[in-house]
Amino acid sequence: MKELKIGCGKPTGAKLGESAGSGKPAEETPMGKEISMAAVKVGAKAPDFEAPAYQSGKFGQVKLSDYLGKWVVLCFYPGDFTFV
Amino acid sequence: MELLSISVDSHFVHKMWQDYELTKMVEGGVPFPMLSDGPGNIGRVYGVYDEDAGVEMRGRFIIDPDGVIQAIEILTPPVGRNVEELIRQVKAFQHVRETKGEEATPSGWQPGKPTLSPGPDLVGKVWEAWKVEEAF
């Protein structure tokens, strides 16, 4: 995890392995949600993003594309201090 | 394999959760980065953000070294994941990749169990090469 200036969690608008700008961020397209959700499917490149993170006592910024070359498991969950 | 967890909680709350609860469940706390997606924009792009509840569903994405999504599982909040099944799937996808797709892993495959080699010779012969009991 890189220690960088901490920003908001946001999609970069690019797919992994592609340069940013090859796709518009979801919120900038009129049908953004539908378009971007349709793009997330098995067999397709994952949408890149960066997000602030906490790990081992440090805050930093994580960018998904920094993990290219490794297997990644990305797990969303409802919230900290929830039960399951 | 690298694990990234992500929720709408801030990285500050992630720290509090780690310090006050997770360290009591896992010695030293969880070792992976805990990502924050406050506005839910990453969750929206991945199709797991619930606009009404303002939280993200239990979406789990296995992404290969080329950045390709190989598996997706999305659960509603009350049911937890099966970590053994996650590990089994990662091992199966890694095996397929190592064999450059020449081997496929049938239902219930675990490391050490037989794989199948798709091709003309296997058509109609799976019943000989693989038994239903192997699925369990």
JSON list of C-alpha atoms in Angstrom, two decimals:
[
{"chain": "A", "resi": 1, "resn": "MET", "atom": "CA", "xyz": [0.00, 0.00, 0.00]},
{"chain": "A", "resi": 2, "resn": "LYS", "atom": "CA", "xyz": [1.43, 3.36, -1.02]},
{"chain": "A", "resi": 3, "resn": "GLU", "atom": "CA", "xyz": [1.37, 6.26, 1.39]},
{"chain": "A", "resi": 4, "resn": "LEU", "atom": "CA", "xyz": [0.02, 9.03, -0.77]},
{"chain": "A", "resi": 5, "resn": "LYS", "atom": "CA", "xyz": [-2.16, 12.04, -0.34]},
{"chain": "A", "resi": 6, "resn": "ILE", "atom": "CA", "xyz": [-5.50, 10.62, 0.65]},
{"chain": "A", "resi": 7, "resn": "GLY", "atom": "CA", "xyz": [-8.40, 11.35, -1.65]},
{"chain": "A", "resi": 8, "resn": "CYS", "atom": "CA", "xyz": [-11.90, 10.05, -2.17]},
{"chain": "A", "resi": 9, "resn": "GLY", "atom": "CA", "xyz": [-12.64, 6.52, -3.29]},
{"chain": "A", "resi": 10, "resn": "LYS", "atom": "CA", "xyz": [-13.39, 6.79, -6.98]},
{"chain": "A", "resi": 11, "resn": "PRO", "atom": "CA", "xyz": [-13.36, 4.80, -10.20]},
{"chain": "A", "resi": 12, "resn": "THR", "atom": "CA", "xyz": [-10.66, 6.04, -12.58]},
{"chain": "A", "resi": 13, "resn": "GLY", "atom": "CA", "xyz": [-12.90, 5.42, -15.58]},
{"chain": "A", "resi": 14, "resn": "ALA", "atom": "CA", "xyz": [-10.40, 2.97, -17.08]},
{"chain": "A", "resi": 15, "resn": "LYS", "atom": "CA", "xyz": [-10.39, -0.81, -17.16]},
{"chain": "A", "resi": 16, "resn": "LEU", "atom": "CA", "xyz": [-7.36, -2.62, -15.72]},
{"chain": "A", "resi": 17, "resn": "GLY", "atom": "CA", "xyz": [-4.48, -2.55, -18.18]},
{"chain": "A", "resi": 18, "resn": "GLU", "atom": "CA", "xyz": [-5.96, 0.36, -20.11]},
{"chain": "A", "resi": 19, "resn": "SER", "atom": "CA", "xyz": [-5.08, 4.01, -19.75]},
{"chain": "A", "resi": 20, "resn": "ALA", "atom": "CA", "xyz": [-7.46, 6.38, -18.00]},
{"chain": "A", "resi": 21, "resn": "GLY", "atom": "CA", "xyz": [-9.46, 8.37, -20.48]},
{"chain": "A", "resi": 22, "resn": "SER", "atom": "CA", "xyz": [-10.24, 5.38, -22.66]},
{"chain": "A", "resi": 23, "resn": "GLY", "atom": "CA", "xyz": [-13.56, 5.25, -20.84]},
{"chain": "A", "resi": 24, "resn": "LYS", "atom": "CA", "xyz": [-15.52, 8.01, -19.14]},
{"chain": "A", "resi": 25, "resn": "PRO", "atom": "CA", "xyz": [-16.14, 7.76, -15.42]},
{"chain": "A", "resi": 26, "resn": "ALA", "atom": "CA", "xyz": [-19.60, 6.38, -14.74]},
{"chain": "A", "resi": 27, "resn": "GLU", "atom": "CA", "xyz": [-21.01, 9.63, -13.39]},
{"chain": "A", "resi": 28, "resn": "GLU", "atom": "CA", "xyz": [-20.11, 11.56, -16.55]},
{"chain": "A", "resi": 29, "resn": "THR", "atom": "CA", "xyz": [-22.17, 9.47, -18.90]},
{"chain": "A", "resi": 30, "resn": "PRO", "atom": "CA", "xyz": [-25.92, 9.98, -19.10]},
{"chain": "A", "resi": 31, "resn": "MET", "atom": "CA", "xyz": [-26.61, 6.27, -18.76]},
{"chain": "A", "resi": 32, "resn": "GLY", "atom": "CA", "xyz": [-23.56, 5.87, -16.54]},
{"chain": "A", "resi": 33, "resn": "LYS", "atom": "CA", "xyz": [-24.89, 3.37, -14.07]},
{"chain": "A", "resi": 34, "resn": "GLU", "atom": "CA", "xyz": [-26.32, 0.99, -16.64]},
{"chain": "A", "resi": 35, "resn": "ILE", "atom": "CA", "xyz": [-23.28, 1.24, -18.90]},
{"chain": "A", "resi": 36, "resn": "SER", "atom": "CA", "xyz": [-20.74, 0.68, -16.15]},
{"chain": "A", "resi": 37, "resn": "MET", "atom": "CA", "xyz": [-22.67, -2.13, -14.49]},
{"chain": "A", "resi": 38, "resn": "ALA", "atom": "CA", "xyz": [-23.01, -3.93, -17.81]},
{"chain": "A", "resi": 39, "resn": "ALA", "atom": "CA", "xyz": [-19.24, -3.69, -18.14]},
{"chain": "A", "resi": 40, "resn": "VAL", "atom": "CA", "xyz": [-18.63, -5.60, -14.91]},
{"chain": "A", "resi": 41, "resn": "LYS", "atom": "CA", "xyz": [-18.92, -9.24, -15.88]},
{"chain": "A", "resi": 42, "resn": "VAL", "atom": "CA", "xyz": [-16.85, -12.37, -15.73]},
{"chain": "A", "resi": 43, "resn": "GLY", "atom": "CA", "xyz": [-14.35, -12.57, -18.56]},
{"chain": "A", "resi": 44, "resn": "ALA", "atom": "CA", "xyz": [-14.07, -8.75, -18.79]},
{"chain": "A", "resi": 45, "resn": "LYS", "atom": "CA", "xyz": [-11.38, -6.46, -17.40]},
{"chain": "A", "resi": 46, "resn": "ALA", "atom": "CA", "xyz": [-12.16, -5.09, -13.95]},
{"chain": "A", "resi": 47, "resn": "PRO", "atom": "CA", "xyz": [-12.86, -1.35, -13.69]},
{"chain": "A", "resi": 48, "resn": "ASP", "atom": "CA", "xyz": [-9.90, 0.42, -12.13]},
{"chain": "A", "resi": 49, "resn": "PHE", "atom": "CA", "xyz": [-10.31, 2.63, -9.06]},
{"chain": "A", "resi": 50, "resn": "GLU", "atom": "CA", "xyz": [-8.40, 4.25, -6.28]},
{"chain": "A", "resi": 51, "resn": "ALA", "atom": "CA", "xyz": [-9.45, 4.51, -2.67]},
{"chain": "A", "resi": 52, "resn": "PRO", "atom": "CA", "xyz": [-8.12, 5.58, 0.72]},
{"chain": "A", "resi": 53, "resn": "ALA", "atom": "CA", "xyz": [-7.20, 2.61, 2.89]},
{"chain": "A", "resi": 54, "resn": "TYR", "atom": "CA", "xyz": [-6.09, 1.57, 6.35]},
{"chain": "A", "resi": 55, "resn": "GLN", "atom": "CA", "xyz": [-3.51, -1.20, 6.80]},
{"chain": "A", "resi": 56, "resn": "SER", "atom": "CA", "xyz": [-1.21, -2.14, 9.68]},
{"chain": "A", "resi": 57, "resn": "GLY", "atom": "CA", "xyz": [-1.37, 1.20, 11.47]},
{"chain": "A", "resi": 58, "resn": "LYS", "atom": "CA", "xyz": [-1.02, 3.34, 8.35]},
{"chain": "A", "resi": 59, "resn": "PHE", "atom": "CA", "xyz": [-3.31, 5.29, 6.08]},
{"chain": "A", "resi": 60, "resn": "GLY", "atom": "CA", "xyz": [-2.62, 5.23, 2.37]},
{"chain": "A", "resi": 61, "resn": "GLN", "atom": "CA", "xyz": [-4.12, 5.19, -1.07]},
{"chain": "A", "resi": 62, "resn": "VAL", "atom": "CA", "xyz": [-4.73, 1.94, -2.96]},
{"chain": "A", "resi": 63, "resn": "LYS", "atom": "CA", "xyz": [-5.07, 1.73, -6.74]},
{"chain": "A", "resi": 64, "resn": "LEU", "atom": "CA", "xyz": [-6.38, -1.53, -8.15]},
{"chain": "A", "resi": 65, "resn": "SER", "atom": "CA", "xyz": [-4.16, -1.37, -11.24]},
{"chain": "A", "resi": 66, "resn": "ASP", "atom": "CA", "xyz": [-1.08, -1.43, -8.98]},
{"chain": "A", "resi": 67, "resn": "TYR", "atom": "CA", "xyz": [-1.96, -5.10, -8.38]},
{"chain": "A", "resi": 68, "resn": "LEU", "atom": "CA", "xyz": [-1.74, -6.12, -12.05]},
{"chain": "A", "resi": 69, "resn": "GLY", "atom": "CA", "xyz": [0.35, -9.31, -12.24]},
{"chain": "A", "resi": 70, "resn": "LYS", "atom": "CA", "xyz": [-1.18, -10.68, -9.02]},
{"chain": "A", "resi": 71, "resn": "TRP", "atom": "CA", "xyz": [-4.38, -12.52, -8.19]},
{"chain": "A", "resi": 72, "resn": "VAL", "atom": "CA", "xyz": [-6.73, -10.17, -6.35]},
{"chain": "A", "resi": 73, "resn": "VAL", "atom": "CA", "xyz": [-9.86, -10.92, -4.35]},
{"chain": "A", "resi": 74, "resn": "LEU", "atom": "CA", "xyz": [-11.96, -7.78, -3.93]},
{"chain": "A", "resi": 75, "resn": "CYS", "atom": "CA", "xyz": [-14.56, -8.09, -1.17]},
{"chain": "A", "resi": 76, "resn": "PHE", "atom": "CA", "xyz": [-17.31, -5.54, -0.63]},
{"chain": "A", "resi": 77, "resn": "TYR", "atom": "CA", "xyz": [-19.26, -5.71, 2.66]},
{"chain": "A", "resi": 78, "resn": "PRO", "atom": "CA", "xyz": [-22.08, -3.71, 4.24]},
{"chain": "A", "resi": 79, "resn": "GLY", "atom": "CA", "xyz": [-20.16, -2.04, 7.01]},
{"chain": "A", "resi": 80, "resn": "ASP", "atom": "CA", "xyz": [-17.66, -2.01, 9.85]},
{"chain": "A", "resi": 81, "resn": "PHE", "atom": "CA", "xyz": [-19.05, -3.14, 13.23]},
{"chain": "A", "resi": 82, "resn": "THR", "atom": "CA", "xyz": [-21.86, -5.05, 11.55]},
{"chain": "A", "resi": 83, "resn": "PHE", "atom": "CA", "xyz": [-22.47, -8.58, 12.58]},
{"chain": "A", "resi": 84, "resn": "VAL", "atom": "CA", "xyz": [-21.92, -11.25, 9.94]},
{"chain": "B", "resi": 1, "resn": "MET", "atom": "CA", "xyz": [-3.17, -13.75, -3.77]},
{"chain": "B", "resi": 2, "resn": "GLU", "atom": "CA", "xyz": [-3.95, -10.29, -2.46]},
{"chain": "B", "resi": 3, "resn": "LEU", "atom": "CA", "xyz": [-7.16, -9.51, -0.58]},
{"chain": "B", "resi": 4, "resn": "LEU", "atom": "CA", "xyz": [-8.73, -6.06, -0.58]},
{"chain": "B", "resi": 5, "resn": "SER", "atom": "CA", "xyz": [-11.80, -5.36, 1.56]},
{"chain": "B", "resi": 6, "resn": "ILE", "atom": "CA", "xyz": [-13.96, -2.34, 0.81]},
{"chain": "B", "resi": 7, "resn": "SER", "atom": "CA", "xyz": [-17.00, -0.66, 2.35]},
{"chain": "B", "resi": 8, "resn": "VAL", "atom": "CA", "xyz": [-18.53, 2.81, 2.59]},
{"chain": "B", "resi": 9, "resn": "ASP", "atom": "CA", "xyz": [-16.90, 3.34, 6.00]},
{"chain": "B", "resi": 10, "resn": "SER", "atom": "CA", "xyz": [-14.06, 5.85, 6.19]},
{"chain": "B", "resi": 11, "resn": "HIS", "atom": "CA", "xyz": [-10.47, 4.70, 6.68]},
{"chain": "B", "resi": 12, "resn": "PHE", "atom": "CA", "xyz": [-10.70, 6.24, 10.16]},
{"chain": "B", "resi": 13, "resn": "VAL", "atom": "CA", "xyz": [-13.59, 3.93, 11.08]},
{"chain": "B", "resi": 14, "resn": "HIS", "atom": "CA", "xyz": [-11.66, 0.99, 9.56]},
{"chain": "B", "resi": 15, "resn": "LYS", "atom": "CA", "xyz": [-8.87, 1.79, 12.03]},
{"chain": "B", "resi": 16, "resn": "MET", "atom": "CA", "xyz": [-11.29, 1.87, 14.97]},
{"chain": "B", "resi": 17, "resn": "TRP", "atom": "CA", "xyz": [-12.88, -1.43, 13.92]},
{"chain": "B", "resi": 18, "resn": "GLN", "atom": "CA", "xyz": [-9.46, -3.03, 13.56]},
{"chain": "B", "resi": 19, "resn": "ASP", "atom": "CA", "xyz": [-8.24, -1.69, 16.91]},
{"chain": "B", "resi": 20, "resn": "TYR", "atom": "CA", "xyz": [-11.36, -2.33, 18.98]},
{"chain": "B", "resi": 21, "resn": "GLU", "atom": "CA", "xyz": [-12.82, -5.51, 17.54]},
{"chain": "B", "resi": 22, "resn": "LEU", "atom": "CA", "xyz": [-10.92, -7.28, 14.75]},
{"chain": "B", "resi": 23, "resn": "THR", "atom": "CA", "xyz": [-7.72, -7.56, 16.81]},
{"chain": "B", "resi": 24, "resn": "LYS", "atom": "CA", "xyz": [-9.81, -9.52, 19.34]},
{"chain": "B", "resi": 25, "resn": "MET", "atom": "CA", "xyz": [-10.84, -11.97, 16.59]},
{"chain": "B", "resi": 26, "resn": "VAL", "atom": "CA", "xyz": [-7.59, -12.22, 14.60]},
{"chain": "B", "resi": 27, "resn": "GLU", "atom": "CA", "xyz": [-4.20, -11.92, 16.30]},
{"chain": "B", "resi": 28, "resn": "GLY", "atom": "CA", "xyz": [-2.62, -8.68, 15.13]},
{"chain": "B", "resi": 29, "resn": "GLY", "atom": "CA", "xyz": [-5.76, -7.72, 13.23]},
{"chain": "B", "resi": 30, "resn": "VAL", "atom": "CA", "xyz": [-6.55, -8.39, 9.59]},
{"chain": "B", "resi": 31, "resn": "PRO", "atom": "CA", "xyz": [-3.40, -8.08, 7.45]},
{"chain": "B", "resi": 32, "resn": "PHE", "atom": "CA", "xyz": [-4.96, -6.74, 4.24]},
{"chain": "B", "resi": 33, "resn": "PRO", "atom": "CA", "xyz": [-5.75, -3.14, 3.19]},
{"chain": "B", "resi": 34, "resn": "MET", "atom": "CA", "xyz": [-9.23, -1.99, 4.24]},
{"chain": "B", "resi": 35, "resn": "LEU", "atom": "CA", "xyz": [-10.46, 0.36, 1.53]},
{"chain": "B", "resi": 36, "resn": "SER", "atom": "CA", "xyz": [-12.97, 3.18, 1.89]},
{"chain": "B", "resi": 37, "resn": "ASP", "atom": "CA", "xyz": [-15.61, 3.92, -0.74]},
{"chain": "B", "resi": 38, "resn": "GLY", "atom": "CA", "xyz": [-17.46, 6.66, 1.12]},
{"chain": "B", "resi": 39, "resn": "PRO", "atom": "CA", "xyz": [-19.64, 7.96, -1.72]},
{"chain": "B", "resi": 40, "resn": "GLY", "atom": "CA", "xyz": [-20.28, 4.42, -3.01]},
{"chain": "B", "resi": 41, "resn": "ASN", "atom": "CA", "xyz": [-19.01, 5.23, -6.49]},
{"chain": "B", "resi": 42, "resn": "ILE", "atom": "CA", "xyz": [-16.78, 2.18, -6.75]},
{"chain": "B", "resi": 43, "resn": "GLY", "atom": "CA", "xyz": [-19.64, 0.00, -5.50]},
{"chain": "B", "resi": 44, "resn": "ARG", "atom": "CA", "xyz": [-21.95, 1.52, -8.12]},
{"chain": "B", "resi": 45, "resn": "VAL", "atom": "CA", "xyz": [-19.53, 0.67, -10.92]},
{"chain": "B", "resi": 46, "resn": "TYR", "atom": "CA", "xyz": [-19.25, -2.90, -9.59]},
{"chain": "B", "resi": 47, "resn": "GLY", "atom": "CA", "xyz": [-23.03, -3.20, -9.27]},
{"chain": "B", "resi": 48, "resn": "VAL", "atom": "CA", "xyz": [-23.08, -3.87, -5.52]},
{"chain": "B", "resi": 49, "resn": "TYR", "atom": "CA", "xyz": [-24.16, -0.50, -4.08]},
{"chain": "B", "resi": 50, "resn": "ASP", "atom": "CA", "xyz": [-27.66, -0.47, -2.57]},
{"chain": "B", "resi": 51, "resn": "GLU", "atom": "CA", "xyz": [-28.98, 3.06, -3.13]},
{"chain": "B", "resi": 52, "resn": "ASP", "atom": "CA", "xyz": [-31.78, 2.69, -0.54]},
{"chain": "B", "resi": 53, "resn": "ALA", "atom": "CA", "xyz": [-29.65, 1.30, 2.27]},
{"chain": "B", "resi": 54, "resn": "GLY", "atom": "CA", "xyz": [-26.57, 3.36, 1.37]},
{"chain": "B", "resi": 55, "resn": "VAL", "atom": "CA", "xyz": [-24.29, 0.36, 1.81]},
{"chain": "B", "resi": 56, "resn": "GLU", "atom": "CA", "xyz": [-22.58, -2.22, -0.36]},
{"chain": "B", "resi": 57, "resn": "MET", "atom": "CA", "xyz": [-23.75, -5.81, -0.69]},
{"chain": "B", "resi": 58, "resn": "ARG", "atom": "CA", "xyz": [-21.34, -8.71, -0.12]},
{"chain": "B", "resi": 59, "resn": "GLY", "atom": "CA", "xyz": [-19.82, -8.62, -3.58]},
{"chain": "B", "resi": 60, "resn": "ARG", "atom": "CA", "xyz": [-16.74, -10.76, -4.14]},
{"chain": "B", "resi": 61, "resn": "PHE", "atom": "CA", "xyz": [-14.66, -10.51, -7.32]},
{"chain": "B", "resi": 62, "resn": "ILE", "atom": "CA", "xyz": [-11.75, -12.80, -8.23]},
{"chain": "B", "resi": 63, "resn": "ILE", "atom": "CA", "xyz": [-9.46, -10.85, -10.56]},
{"chain": "B", "resi": 64, "resn": "ASP", "atom": "CA", "xyz": [-6.61, -12.59, -12.41]},
{"chain": "B", "resi": 65, "resn": "PRO", "atom": "CA", "xyz": [-3.09, -11.20, -13.01]},
{"chain": "B", "resi": 66, "resn": "ASP", "atom": "CA", "xyz": [-4.24, -9.70, -16.34]},
{"chain": "B", "resi": 67, "resn": "GLY", "atom": "CA", "xyz": [-7.00, -7.75, -14.56]},
{"chain": "B", "resi": 68, "resn": "VAL", "atom": "CA", "xyz": [-9.78, -9.98, -15.89]},
{"chain": "B", "resi": 69, "resn": "ILE", "atom": "CA", "xyz": [-12.69, -10.78, -13.56]},
{"chain": "B", "resi": 70, "resn": "GLN", "atom": "CA", "xyz": [-12.88, -14.58, -13.34]},
{"chain": "B", "resi": 71, "resn": "ALA", "atom": "CA", "xyz": [-15.63, -14.94, -10.72]},
{"chain": "B", "resi": 72, "resn": "ILE", "atom": "CA", "xyz": [-18.35, -12.86, -9.08]},
{"chain": "B", "resi": 73, "resn": "GLU", "atom": "CA", "xyz": [-20.47, -13.67, -6.04]},
{"chain": "B", "resi": 74, "resn": "ILE", "atom": "CA", "xyz": [-22.93, -11.18, -4.53]},
{"chain": "B", "resi": 75, "resn": "LEU", "atom": "CA", "xyz": [-24.85, -11.90, -1.31]},
{"chain": "B", "resi": 76, "resn": "THR", "atom": "CA", "xyz": [-27.32, -9.76, 0.62]},
{"chain": "B", "resi": 77, "resn": "PRO", "atom": "CA", "xyz": [-26.01, -8.72, 4.06]},
{"chain": "B", "resi": 78, "resn": "PRO", "atom": "CA", "xyz": [-27.44, -11.41, 6.41]},
{"chain": "B", "resi": 79, "resn": "VAL", "atom": "CA", "xyz": [-25.54, -14.36, 4.90]},
{"chain": "B", "resi": 80, "resn": "GLY", "atom": "CA", "xyz": [-21.78, -14.56, 5.22]},
{"chain": "B", "resi": 81, "resn": "ARG", "atom": "CA", "xyz": [-19.34, -15.89, 2.65]},
{"chain": "B", "resi": 82, "resn": "ASN", "atom": "CA", "xyz": [-17.73, -19.33, 2.50]},
{"chain": "B", "resi": 83, "resn": "VAL", "atom": "CA", "xyz": [-14.00, -18.76, 2.71]},
{"chain": "B", "resi": 84, "resn": "GLU", "atom": "CA", "xyz": [-13.18, -22.39, 1.86]},
{"chain": "B", "resi": 85, "resn": "GLU", "atom": "CA", "xyz": [-15.16, -22.09, -1.37]},
{"chain": "B", "resi": 86, "resn": "LEU", "atom": "CA", "xyz": [-13.41, -18.83, -2.20]},
{"chain": "B", "resi": 87, "resn": "ILE", "atom": "CA", "xyz": [-9.99, -20.47, -1.74]},
{"chain": "B", "resi": 88, "resn": "ARG", "atom": "CA", "xyz": [-11.10, -23.50, -3.77]},
{"chain": "B", "resi": 89, "resn": "GLN", "atom": "CA", "xyz": [-12.18, -21.25, -6.65]},
{"chain": "B", "resi": 90, "resn": "VAL", "atom": "CA", "xyz": [-8.94, -19.26, -6.60]},
{"chain": "B", "resi": 91, "resn": "LYS", "atom": "CA", "xyz": [-6.91, -22.50, -6.68]},
{"chain": "B", "resi": 92, "resn": "ALA", "atom": "CA", "xyz": [-9.05, -23.82, -9.55]},
{"chain": "B", "resi": 93, "resn": "PHE", "atom": "CA", "xyz": [-8.64, -20.64, -11.61]},
{"chain": "B", "resi": 94, "resn": "GLN", "atom": "CA", "xyz": [-4.90, -20.65, -10.89]},
{"chain": "B", "resi": 95, "resn": "HIS", "atom": "CA", "xyz": [-4.67, -24.28, -12.03]},
{"chain": "B", "resi": 96, "resn": "VAL", "atom": "CA", "xyz": [-6.52, -23.56, -15.26]},
{"chain": "B", "resi": 97, "resn": "ARG", "atom": "CA", "xyz": [-4.22, -20.60, -15.90]},
{"chain": "B", "resi": 98, "resn": "GLU", "atom": "CA", "xyz": [-1.07, -22.63, -15.17]},
{"chain": "B", "resi": 99, "resn": "THR", "atom": "CA", "xyz": [-2.15, -25.26, -17.70]},
{"chain": "B", "resi": 100, "resn": "LYS", "atom": "CA", "xyz": [-2.90, -22.46, -20.20]},
{"chain": "B", "resi": 101, "resn": "GLY", "atom": "CA", "xyz": [-6.51, -23.60, -20.33]},
{"chain": "B", "resi": 102, "resn": "GLU", "atom": "CA", "xyz": [-5.66, -27.15, -21.43]},
{"chain": "B", "resi": 103, "resn": "GLU", "atom": "CA", "xyz": [-7.19, -28.50, -18.23]},
{"chain": "B", "resi": 104, "resn": "ALA", "atom": "CA", "xyz": [-10.62, -27.68, -16.82]},
{"chain": "B", "resi": 105, "resn": "THR", "atom": "CA", "xyz": [-11.73, -28.33, -13.25]},
{"chain": "B", "resi": 106, "resn": "PRO", "atom": "CA", "xyz": [-15.04, -30.19, -12.96]},
{"chain": "B", "resi": 107, "resn": "SER", "atom": "CA", "xyz": [-17.66, -29.64, -10.26]},
{"chain": "B", "resi": 108, "resn": "GLY", "atom": "CA", "xyz": [-16.30, -29.91, -6.73]},
{"chain": "B", "resi": 109, "resn": "TRP", "atom": "CA", "xyz": [-12.68, -30.01, -7.91]},
{"chain": "B", "resi": 110, "resn": "GLN", "atom": "CA", "xyz": [-10.02, -29.69, -5.23]},
{"chain": "B", "resi": 111, "resn": "PRO", "atom": "CA", "xyz": [-6.25, -29.76, -5.72]},
{"chain": "B", "resi": 112, "resn": "GLY", "atom": "CA", "xyz": [-5.29, -33.42, -6.24]},
{"chain": "B", "resi": 113, "resn": "LYS", "atom": "CA", "xyz": [-8.60, -34.38, -7.79]},
{"chain": "B", "resi": 114, "resn": "PRO", "atom": "CA", "xyz": [-8.69, -35.25, -11.51]},
{"chain": "B", "resi": 115, "resn": "THR", "atom": "CA", "xyz": [-9.14, -32.49, -14.07]},
{"chain": "B", "resi": 116, "resn": "LEU", "atom": "CA", "xyz": [-10.62, -32.81, -17.53]},
{"chain": "B", "resi": 117, "resn": "SER", "atom": "CA", "xyz": [-8.89, -32.01, -20.83]},
{"chain": "B", "resi": 118, "resn": "PRO", "atom": "CA", "xyz": [-11.56, -30.61, -23.14]},
{"chain": "B", "resi": 119, "resn": "GLY", "atom": "CA", "xyz": [-11.25, -31.70, -26.76]},
{"chain": "B", "resi": 120, "resn": "PRO", "atom": "CA", "xyz": [-12.82, -33.90, -29.42]},
{"chain": "B", "resi": 121, "resn": "ASP", "atom": "CA", "xyz": [-11.80, -37.11, -27.62]},
{"chain": "B", "resi": 122, "resn": "LEU", "atom": "CA", "xyz": [-13.75, -36.15, -24.51]},
{"chain": "B", "resi": 123, "resn": "VAL", "atom": "CA", "xyz": [-17.06, -35.48, -26.22]},
{"chain": "B", "resi": 124, "resn": "GLY", "atom": "CA", "xyz": [-19.60, -37.96, -24.89]},
{"chain": "B", "resi": 125, "resn": "LYS", "atom": "CA", "xyz": [-16.88, -39.56, -22.73]},
{"chain": "B", "resi": 126, "resn": "VAL", "atom": "CA", "xyz": [-17.07, -37.41, -19.60]},
{"chain": "B", "resi": 127, "resn": "TRP", "atom": "CA", "xyz": [-19.04, -40.21, -17.93]},
{"chain": "B", "resi": 128, "resn": "GLU", "atom": "CA", "xyz": [-15.93, -42.40, -18.32]},
{"chain": "B", "resi": 129, "resn": "ALA", "atom": "CA", "xyz": [-13.40, -39.77, -17.25]},
{"chain": "B", "resi": 130, "resn": "TRP", "atom": "CA", "xyz": [-15.30, -38.31, -14.31]},
{"chain": "B", "resi": 131, "resn": "LYS", "atom": "CA", "xyz": [-17.72, -39.73, -11.75]},
{"chain": "B", "resi": 132, "resn": "VAL", "atom": "CA", "xyz": [-20.48, -37.79, -10.02]},
{"chain": "B", "resi": 133, "resn": "GLU", "atom": "CA", "xyz": [-19.02, -38.78, -6.63]},
{"chain": "B", "resi": 134, "resn": "GLU", "atom": "CA", "xyz": [-16.01, -36.55, -7.46]},
{"chain": "B", "resi": 135, "resn": "ALA", "atom": "CA", "xyz": [-18.26, -33.52, -7.06]},
{"chain": "B", "resi": 136, "resn": "PHE", "atom": "CA", "xyz": [-18.57, -34.04, -3.31]}
]
